[in-house]
């Protein structure tokens, strides 16, 4: 008897069942206008739904206007932003994928350059283009790095307003039709900056020891969970380690995961680093295939929590092995999906899950199945000019 590949076994999270374990990771496009999603986003994310992914995440979406990473980042701080999100969510659902949204706040990294303009703090050239700077916020008045603006240390009133804005953005995400929400607690953005002792120098209830530094993350999760329906899953993206001996550790992540799980977070999305410099900075770590999988495995086992692995997972058999070995429950694909938006469909064929294009959209699958029936053998992608 043939065993179904782990990658193509459905997964049920609360009242949501995915068609497979392939997740498209949030990938910033820096192409929104005043926080509104545009046609670019529909085409960018829609191709992954057509490409067979099980869950598709919209990029980091700001809960406050000043919470954007760049002027090109989307938001859900006002009702006028709901329709752009709704187009994407409905397209994903109509094509068999689960639409998901990542809610976040850039914190100390708010108001930076789009990557193709430098990926650093805004400068005179950006201002000349109309990208005006704003004062970023953080747990303490500690800049991201030398040459970056000093953030405003958030007051208790600022934190209370932030919590209310997370709740409001969550309600708008629900109205847009998303079925999964994720709190962005990684990569040096606001929540992560409260968690890490490298950036949090507060002496009040939101700083100091581990419980104090975790307070904001847990309060946000409680606010979001109170709005997000009981039958819909909630994820949390973490930087499992800072990559610095005095920073946030994997042991801290396990403690946080247990507390998040207790208050209703269903999946820990395990990334790493980014507390200083760009979000993709991985100082102290060697970037190699699957270099973050161990974090997902540790949280899954020690916190008894469903996890998602991400980071240089590029090949179907590699993804299948991660699941088969019990290291994670979901596989997040990022840049490899940009190379091949049909990654999930091709993985299904590579792993023997699909032999006659059954999992492909009907609009294209019947064409390809017909060609295969009239061919002596299947012509691998890239070797056929028809």
Short mmCIF file of C-alpha atoms in Angstrom, two decimals:
data_model
loop_
_atom_site.label_atom_id
_atom_site.label_comp_id
_atom_site.label_asym_id
_atom_site.label_seq_id
_atom_site.Cartn_x
_atom_site.Cartn_y
_atom_site.Cartn_z
CA UNK A 1 0.00 0.00 0.00
CA UNK A 2 1.36 3.40 -0.99
CA UNK A 3 1.60 5.91 1.84
CA UNK A 4 0.45 9.43 1.06
CA UNK A 5 3.38 11.90 1.27
CA UNK A 6 3.34 13.83 4.52
CA UNK A 7 3.56 17.07 2.55
CA UNK A 8 0.19 16.34 0.97
CA UNK A 9 -1.70 15.14 4.00
CA UNK A 10 -4.38 17.64 5.08
CA UNK A 11 -3.97 19.36 8.43
CA UNK A 12 -6.91 20.49 10.57
CA UNK A 13 -6.38 23.50 12.82
CA UNK A 14 -9.51 24.30 14.80
CA UNK A 15 -12.23 24.59 12.13
CA UNK A 16 -9.86 25.00 9.17
CA UNK A 17 -8.47 22.12 7.10
CA UNK A 18 -5.66 22.75 4.63
CA UNK A 19 -5.33 20.75 1.43
CA UNK A 20 -1.63 20.17 2.12
CA UNK A 21 1.22 21.30 4.38
CA UNK A 22 2.72 23.85 1.96
CA UNK A 23 2.53 27.43 3.24
CA UNK A 24 3.53 30.57 1.35
CA UNK A 25 5.44 32.67 3.85
CA UNK A 26 4.71 36.40 4.19
CA UNK A 27 6.92 38.28 1.73
CA UNK A 28 6.93 42.07 1.72
CA UNK A 29 6.32 43.59 -1.72
CA UNK A 30 6.66 47.29 -0.76
CA UNK A 31 4.02 48.14 -3.36
CA UNK A 32 1.01 49.35 -1.36
CA UNK A 33 -0.27 52.91 -1.59
CA UNK A 34 -1.15 54.58 1.71
CA UNK A 35 -1.51 51.11 3.16
CA UNK A 36 -3.92 49.89 0.49
CA UNK A 37 -3.36 46.62 -1.37
CA UNK A 38 -3.25 46.93 -5.17
CA UNK A 39 -3.53 44.73 -8.27
CA UNK A 40 0.11 43.73 -7.78
CA UNK A 41 -0.78 41.99 -4.54
CA UNK A 42 -3.71 40.11 -6.09
CA UNK A 43 -1.53 38.85 -8.94
CA UNK A 44 1.43 38.10 -6.64
CA UNK A 45 -0.58 36.07 -4.12
CA UNK A 46 -3.15 34.70 -6.55
CA UNK A 47 -0.52 32.77 -8.48
CA UNK A 48 0.32 30.77 -5.35
CA UNK A 49 -3.32 29.76 -4.90
CA UNK A 50 -3.37 28.58 -8.51
CA UNK A 51 0.02 26.96 -7.81
CA UNK A 52 -1.39 24.56 -5.24
CA UNK A 53 -0.22 25.96 -1.90
CA UNK A 54 -2.32 25.02 1.12
CA UNK A 55 -2.02 28.31 3.06
CA UNK A 56 -1.10 31.70 1.61
CA UNK A 57 0.06 34.50 3.87
CA UNK A 58 -0.34 38.14 3.00
CA UNK A 59 2.76 40.15 3.85
CA UNK A 60 3.27 41.97 7.17
CA UNK A 61 0.24 44.24 7.56
CA UNK A 62 0.49 47.21 9.88
CA UNK A 63 -2.06 47.75 12.63
CA UNK A 64 -1.08 51.43 12.84
CA UNK A 65 0.02 53.83 10.14
CA UNK A 66 3.32 54.41 11.92
CA UNK A 67 3.69 50.64 12.18
CA UNK A 68 4.57 50.24 8.50
CA UNK A 69 8.08 49.11 7.63
CA UNK A 70 8.16 51.35 4.54
CA UNK A 71 5.83 53.71 2.73
CA UNK A 72 5.00 50.76 0.46
CA UNK A 73 3.71 48.43 3.18
CA UNK A 74 0.03 47.52 3.58
CA UNK A 75 -2.14 48.11 6.61
CA UNK A 76 -5.47 47.47 8.23
CA UNK A 77 -5.75 50.56 10.39
CA UNK A 78 -8.79 51.89 8.48
CA UNK A 79 -11.88 50.33 6.92
CA UNK A 80 -10.99 51.59 3.44
CA UNK A 81 -8.18 49.03 3.37
CA UNK A 82 -10.53 46.05 3.78
CA UNK A 83 -11.66 45.68 0.11
CA UNK A 84 -8.11 45.18 -1.21
CA UNK A 85 -7.56 42.39 1.28
CA UNK A 86 -10.97 40.88 0.57
CA UNK A 87 -10.15 40.45 -3.14
CA UNK A 88 -7.09 38.41 -2.22
CA UNK A 89 -8.81 36.32 0.45
CA UNK A 90 -11.74 35.45 -1.80
CA UNK A 91 -9.50 34.56 -4.74
CA UNK A 92 -7.47 32.21 -2.53
CA UNK A 93 -10.61 30.51 -1.21
CA UNK A 94 -12.10 30.08 -4.68
CA UNK A 95 -8.90 28.32 -5.73
CA UNK A 96 -8.65 25.93 -2.80
CA UNK A 97 -6.14 27.75 -0.60
CA UNK A 98 -6.58 29.11 2.92
CA UNK A 99 -6.02 32.89 3.04
CA UNK A 100 -3.93 34.08 5.99
CA UNK A 101 -2.76 37.46 7.19
CA UNK A 102 0.25 38.52 9.23
CA UNK A 103 -0.53 41.44 11.54
CA UNK A 104 2.38 43.45 12.83
CA UNK A 105 4.05 46.71 13.76
CA UNK A 106 7.50 47.68 12.53
CA UNK A 107 8.49 49.41 15.77
CA UNK A 108 12.09 50.66 15.66
CA UNK A 109 12.28 49.69 11.99
CA UNK A 110 9.32 51.80 10.96
CA UNK A 111 9.79 54.29 8.16
CA UNK A 112 12.80 52.73 6.47
CA UNK A 113 13.77 52.56 2.79
CA UNK A 114 12.29 50.11 0.35
CA UNK A 115 15.02 47.49 -0.27
CA UNK A 116 15.79 48.58 -3.81
CA UNK A 117 16.55 52.08 -2.48
CA UNK A 118 18.99 50.81 0.15
CA UNK A 119 17.09 48.96 2.90
CA UNK A 120 18.29 51.43 5.53
CA UNK A 121 16.95 54.55 7.23
CA UNK A 122 15.29 57.11 4.96
CA UNK A 123 17.68 59.69 3.50
CA UNK A 124 17.48 62.84 1.37
CA UNK A 125 16.94 60.85 -1.84
CA UNK A 126 13.92 59.12 -0.33
CA UNK A 127 12.50 62.41 0.90
CA UNK A 128 12.93 63.84 -2.60
CA UNK A 129 10.78 60.93 -3.86
CA UNK A 130 8.10 61.88 -1.34
CA UNK A 131 8.86 59.24 1.30
CA UNK A 132 8.84 61.43 4.39
CA UNK A 133 10.23 60.01 7.65
CA UNK A 134 8.31 59.55 10.86
CA UNK A 135 9.46 58.90 14.42
CA UNK A 136 9.65 55.15 15.06
CA UNK A 137 8.64 53.65 18.39
CA UNK A 138 10.08 50.92 20.55
CA UNK A 139 10.34 49.63 24.10
CA UNK A 140 13.29 51.93 24.80
CA UNK A 141 15.13 54.80 23.11
CA UNK A 142 17.62 52.37 21.56
CA UNK A 143 18.20 52.68 17.78
CA UNK A 144 18.32 49.61 15.55
CA UNK A 145 21.95 50.37 14.75
CA UNK A 146 24.34 53.26 14.38
CA UNK A 147 22.94 55.84 11.99
CA UNK A 148 19.32 54.84 12.54
CA UNK A 149 16.84 57.22 14.17
CA UNK A 150 16.28 57.04 17.91
CA UNK A 151 12.85 55.57 18.60
CA UNK A 152 10.29 57.06 20.94
CA UNK A 153 10.08 54.87 24.05
CA UNK A 154 6.45 53.83 24.24
CA UNK A 155 4.40 55.00 27.20
CA UNK A 156 1.70 52.97 28.88
CA UNK A 157 -0.87 55.03 26.96
CA UNK A 158 0.94 54.17 23.70
CA UNK A 159 0.78 50.47 24.61
CA UNK A 160 -2.91 50.63 25.48
CA UNK A 161 -3.63 52.27 22.11
CA UNK A 162 -1.54 49.64 20.34
CA UNK A 163 -3.52 46.82 21.94
CA UNK A 164 -6.79 48.41 20.85
CA UNK A 165 -5.43 48.82 17.32
CA UNK A 166 -4.44 45.15 17.17
CA UNK A 167 -8.01 44.25 18.10
CA UNK A 168 -9.44 46.62 15.46
CA UNK A 169 -7.11 45.33 12.74
CA UNK A 170 -8.05 41.75 13.65
CA UNK A 171 -11.73 42.59 13.20
CA UNK A 172 -10.97 44.09 9.79
CA UNK A 173 -8.99 40.97 8.82
CA UNK A 174 -12.00 38.87 9.72
CA UNK A 175 -14.28 41.13 7.69
CA UNK A 176 -11.91 40.74 4.71
CA UNK A 177 -12.36 36.97 4.80
CA UNK A 178 -9.05 35.72 6.14
CA UNK A 179 -9.19 32.31 7.85
CA UNK A 180 -5.83 32.40 9.66
CA UNK A 181 -4.21 35.30 11.50
CA UNK A 182 -0.58 35.52 12.55
CA UNK A 183 1.02 37.92 15.01
CA UNK A 184 4.43 39.07 13.77
CA UNK A 185 6.77 38.70 16.73
CA UNK A 186 10.04 38.32 14.83
CA UNK A 187 12.81 40.04 12.87
CA UNK A 188 13.42 43.01 15.14
CA UNK A 189 10.00 44.55 14.70
CA UNK A 190 8.01 45.90 17.64
CA UNK A 191 6.96 42.72 19.44
CA UNK A 192 10.41 41.15 19.05
CA UNK A 193 12.06 44.34 20.30
CA UNK A 194 10.06 44.04 23.53
CA UNK A 195 11.05 40.38 23.91
CA UNK A 196 14.79 40.85 23.40
CA UNK A 197 16.98 42.16 26.23
CA UNK A 198 19.20 43.71 23.55
CA UNK A 199 16.52 46.29 22.73
CA UNK A 200 14.28 46.34 25.81
CA UNK A 201 15.82 48.35 28.64
CA UNK A 202 12.55 49.15 30.42
CA UNK A 203 12.21 48.91 34.18
CA UNK A 204 8.39 48.86 34.31
CA UNK A 205 6.07 45.85 33.92
CA UNK A 206 6.96 45.58 30.19
CA UNK A 207 10.68 45.11 30.77
CA UNK A 208 13.22 43.55 33.05
CA UNK A 209 12.94 39.79 33.46
CA UNK A 210 11.55 37.32 30.94
CA UNK A 211 7.98 37.58 32.16
CA UNK A 212 8.07 41.36 31.84
CA UNK A 213 9.56 41.29 28.36
CA UNK A 214 6.95 38.72 27.26
CA UNK A 215 4.05 40.77 28.60
CA UNK A 216 3.34 42.76 25.43
CA UNK A 217 3.43 39.67 23.18
CA UNK A 218 1.01 37.85 25.47
CA UNK A 219 -1.33 40.82 25.80
CA UNK A 220 -1.44 41.24 22.03
CA UNK A 221 -2.19 37.55 21.61
CA UNK A 222 -5.01 37.82 24.15
CA UNK A 223 -6.47 40.85 22.37
CA UNK A 224 -6.30 39.16 18.96
CA UNK A 225 -7.65 35.84 20.25
CA UNK A 226 -10.61 37.64 21.88
CA UNK A 227 -11.64 39.00 18.47
CA UNK A 228 -10.57 36.10 16.27
CA UNK A 229 -13.32 33.41 16.25
CA UNK A 230 -12.78 30.21 18.21
CA UNK A 231 -13.02 28.12 15.04
CA UNK A 232 -10.19 29.97 13.27
CA UNK A 233 -6.49 29.32 14.03
CA UNK A 234 -3.98 31.86 15.29
CA UNK A 235 -0.24 31.72 14.50
CA UNK A 236 2.71 33.57 16.05
CA UNK A 237 5.94 34.19 14.16
CA UNK A 238 8.98 34.23 16.38
CA UNK A 239 12.66 34.91 15.98
CA UNK A 240 13.58 31.82 17.97
CA UNK A 241 17.07 33.19 18.65
CA UNK A 242 18.74 36.57 18.35
CA UNK A 243 22.07 35.02 17.42
CA UNK A 244 23.77 36.93 20.25
CA UNK A 245 24.91 35.46 23.58
CA UNK A 246 23.11 38.18 25.55
CA UNK A 247 19.96 38.13 23.44
CA UNK A 248 16.72 36.20 23.13
CA UNK A 249 17.36 32.44 23.28
CA UNK A 250 15.73 29.22 22.13
CA UNK A 251 14.97 28.41 25.77
CA UNK A 252 13.10 31.75 26.02
CA UNK A 253 11.16 30.83 22.88
CA UNK A 254 9.99 27.55 24.40
CA UNK A 255 8.73 29.39 27.49
CA UNK A 256 6.92 31.94 25.29
CA UNK A 257 5.42 29.18 23.14
CA UNK A 258 3.94 27.45 26.19
CA UNK A 259 2.35 30.69 27.36
CA UNK A 260 1.03 31.58 23.91
CA UNK A 261 -0.42 28.10 23.49
CA UNK A 262 -2.14 28.39 26.86
CA UNK A 263 -4.00 31.54 25.77
CA UNK A 264 -5.05 30.22 22.37
CA UNK A 265 -2.18 30.48 19.86
CA UNK A 266 -2.21 27.33 17.74
CA UNK A 267 0.99 27.41 15.68
CA UNK A 268 4.50 28.74 16.31
CA UNK A 269 6.13 29.93 13.08
CA UNK A 270 9.84 29.58 13.80
CA UNK A 271 12.19 32.04 12.12
CA UNK A 272 15.21 33.76 13.69
CA UNK A 273 17.37 36.88 14.09
CA UNK A 274 16.81 40.41 12.79
CA UNK A 275 16.99 42.27 16.10
CA UNK A 276 19.58 44.61 14.55
CA UNK A 277 19.95 45.53 10.89
CA UNK A 278 17.64 44.25 8.17
CA UNK A 279 14.89 41.72 8.82
CA UNK A 280 16.79 39.06 6.88
CA UNK A 281 20.05 39.56 8.78
CA UNK A 282 21.25 36.30 10.33
CA UNK A 283 24.38 37.35 12.18
CA UNK A 284 25.79 34.54 14.26
CA UNK A 285 24.15 31.87 12.09
CA UNK A 286 25.33 29.98 9.07
CA UNK A 287 22.67 30.12 6.36
CA UNK A 288 22.34 26.64 4.89
CA UNK A 289 19.43 24.46 3.76
CA UNK A 290 16.91 24.10 6.57
CA UNK A 291 19.04 26.10 9.01
CA UNK A 292 16.03 27.04 11.15
CA UNK A 293 14.27 23.67 11.22
CA UNK A 294 15.81 22.79 14.58
CA UNK A 295 13.93 25.67 16.20
CA UNK A 296 10.58 24.35 15.02
CA UNK A 297 11.52 20.86 16.18
CA UNK A 298 12.53 22.07 19.65
CA UNK A 299 9.33 24.07 20.16
CA UNK A 300 7.18 21.21 18.82
CA UNK A 301 8.68 18.75 21.28
CA UNK A 302 9.32 20.86 24.38
CA UNK A 303 6.23 23.07 24.20
CA UNK A 304 3.96 20.35 22.74
CA UNK A 305 2.83 22.81 20.08
CA UNK A 306 2.17 22.69 16.36
CA UNK A 307 5.01 24.37 14.48
CA UNK A 308 5.91 25.69 11.05
CA UNK A 309 9.46 25.42 9.68
CA UNK A 310 10.86 28.11 7.40
CA UNK A 311 14.22 29.06 5.95
CA UNK A 312 16.02 27.71 2.85
CA UNK A 313 13.60 24.84 2.36
CA UNK A 314 13.70 24.52 -1.39
CA UNK A 315 13.27 20.89 -2.48
CA UNK A 316 10.16 18.68 -2.13
CA UNK A 317 12.05 15.73 -0.65
CA UNK A 318 13.72 18.04 1.87
CA UNK A 319 10.28 19.31 2.94
CA UNK A 320 8.90 15.76 3.06
CA UNK A 321 11.78 14.60 5.28
CA UNK A 322 11.23 17.45 7.75
CA UNK A 323 7.61 16.41 8.20
CA UNK A 324 8.33 12.66 8.22
CA UNK A 325 10.96 13.10 10.93
CA UNK A 326 8.51 15.01 13.14
CA UNK A 327 10.48 18.25 13.09
CA UNK A 328 7.49 20.42 12.11
CA UNK A 329 3.86 20.23 11.01
CA UNK A 330 3.90 22.83 8.23
CA UNK A 331 6.50 23.90 5.67
CA UNK A 332 6.79 27.58 4.75
CA UNK A 333 8.22 28.40 1.33
CA UNK A 334 9.33 31.93 0.55
CA UNK A 335 11.81 32.94 -2.13
CA UNK A 336 11.64 29.52 -3.78
CA UNK A 337 7.96 30.23 -4.47
CA UNK A 338 9.01 33.40 -6.29
CA UNK A 339 11.25 31.25 -8.50
CA UNK A 340 8.46 28.69 -9.00
CA UNK A 341 4.92 29.82 -8.07
CA UNK A 342 3.78 26.26 -8.89
CA UNK A 343 6.19 24.77 -6.33
CA UNK A 344 3.43 22.83 -4.56
CA UNK A 345 2.08 21.37 -7.82
CA UNK A 346 5.53 20.32 -8.95
CA UNK A 347 6.24 18.84 -5.50
CA UNK A 348 3.06 16.77 -5.79
CA UNK A 349 4.37 15.22 -9.00
CA UNK A 350 7.89 14.76 -7.65
CA UNK A 351 6.59 12.92 -4.57
CA UNK A 352 4.13 10.76 -6.54
CA UNK A 353 1.00 12.45 -5.19
CA UNK A 354 -0.15 13.60 -8.64
CA UNK A 355 0.49 11.58 -11.82
CA UNK A 356 -2.06 13.08 -14.23
CA UNK A 357 -2.24 16.75 -13.17
CA UNK A 358 -5.23 16.02 -10.92
CA UNK A 359 -4.23 18.69 -8.41
CA UNK A 360 -3.71 21.41 -11.01
CA UNK A 361 -6.43 24.02 -11.66
CA UNK A 362 -9.00 22.63 -14.07
CA UNK A 363 -8.28 25.44 -16.51
CA UNK A 364 -4.74 24.15 -17.07
CA UNK A 365 -4.75 20.60 -15.73
CA UNK A 366 -6.90 19.19 -18.51
CA UNK A 367 -4.56 20.64 -21.14
CA UNK A 368 -1.52 19.07 -19.53
CA UNK A 369 -3.22 15.73 -18.87
CA UNK A 370 -4.22 15.58 -22.51
CA UNK A 371 -0.69 16.20 -23.63
CA UNK A 372 0.63 13.51 -21.31
CA UNK A 373 -1.84 10.95 -22.62
CA UNK A 374 -0.58 11.51 -26.13
CA UNK A 375 3.11 11.49 -25.16
CA UNK A 376 5.33 8.50 -24.58
CA UNK A 377 6.67 10.14 -21.46
CA UNK A 378 6.18 13.24 -19.37
CA UNK A 379 8.43 16.08 -20.51
CA UNK A 380 9.92 17.78 -17.44
CA UNK A 381 9.24 21.48 -17.00
CA UNK A 382 11.67 23.66 -18.91
CA UNK A 383 12.38 21.07 -21.63
CA UNK A 384 9.28 21.69 -23.74
CA UNK A 385 8.67 24.80 -25.81
CA UNK A 386 4.97 24.05 -26.46
#
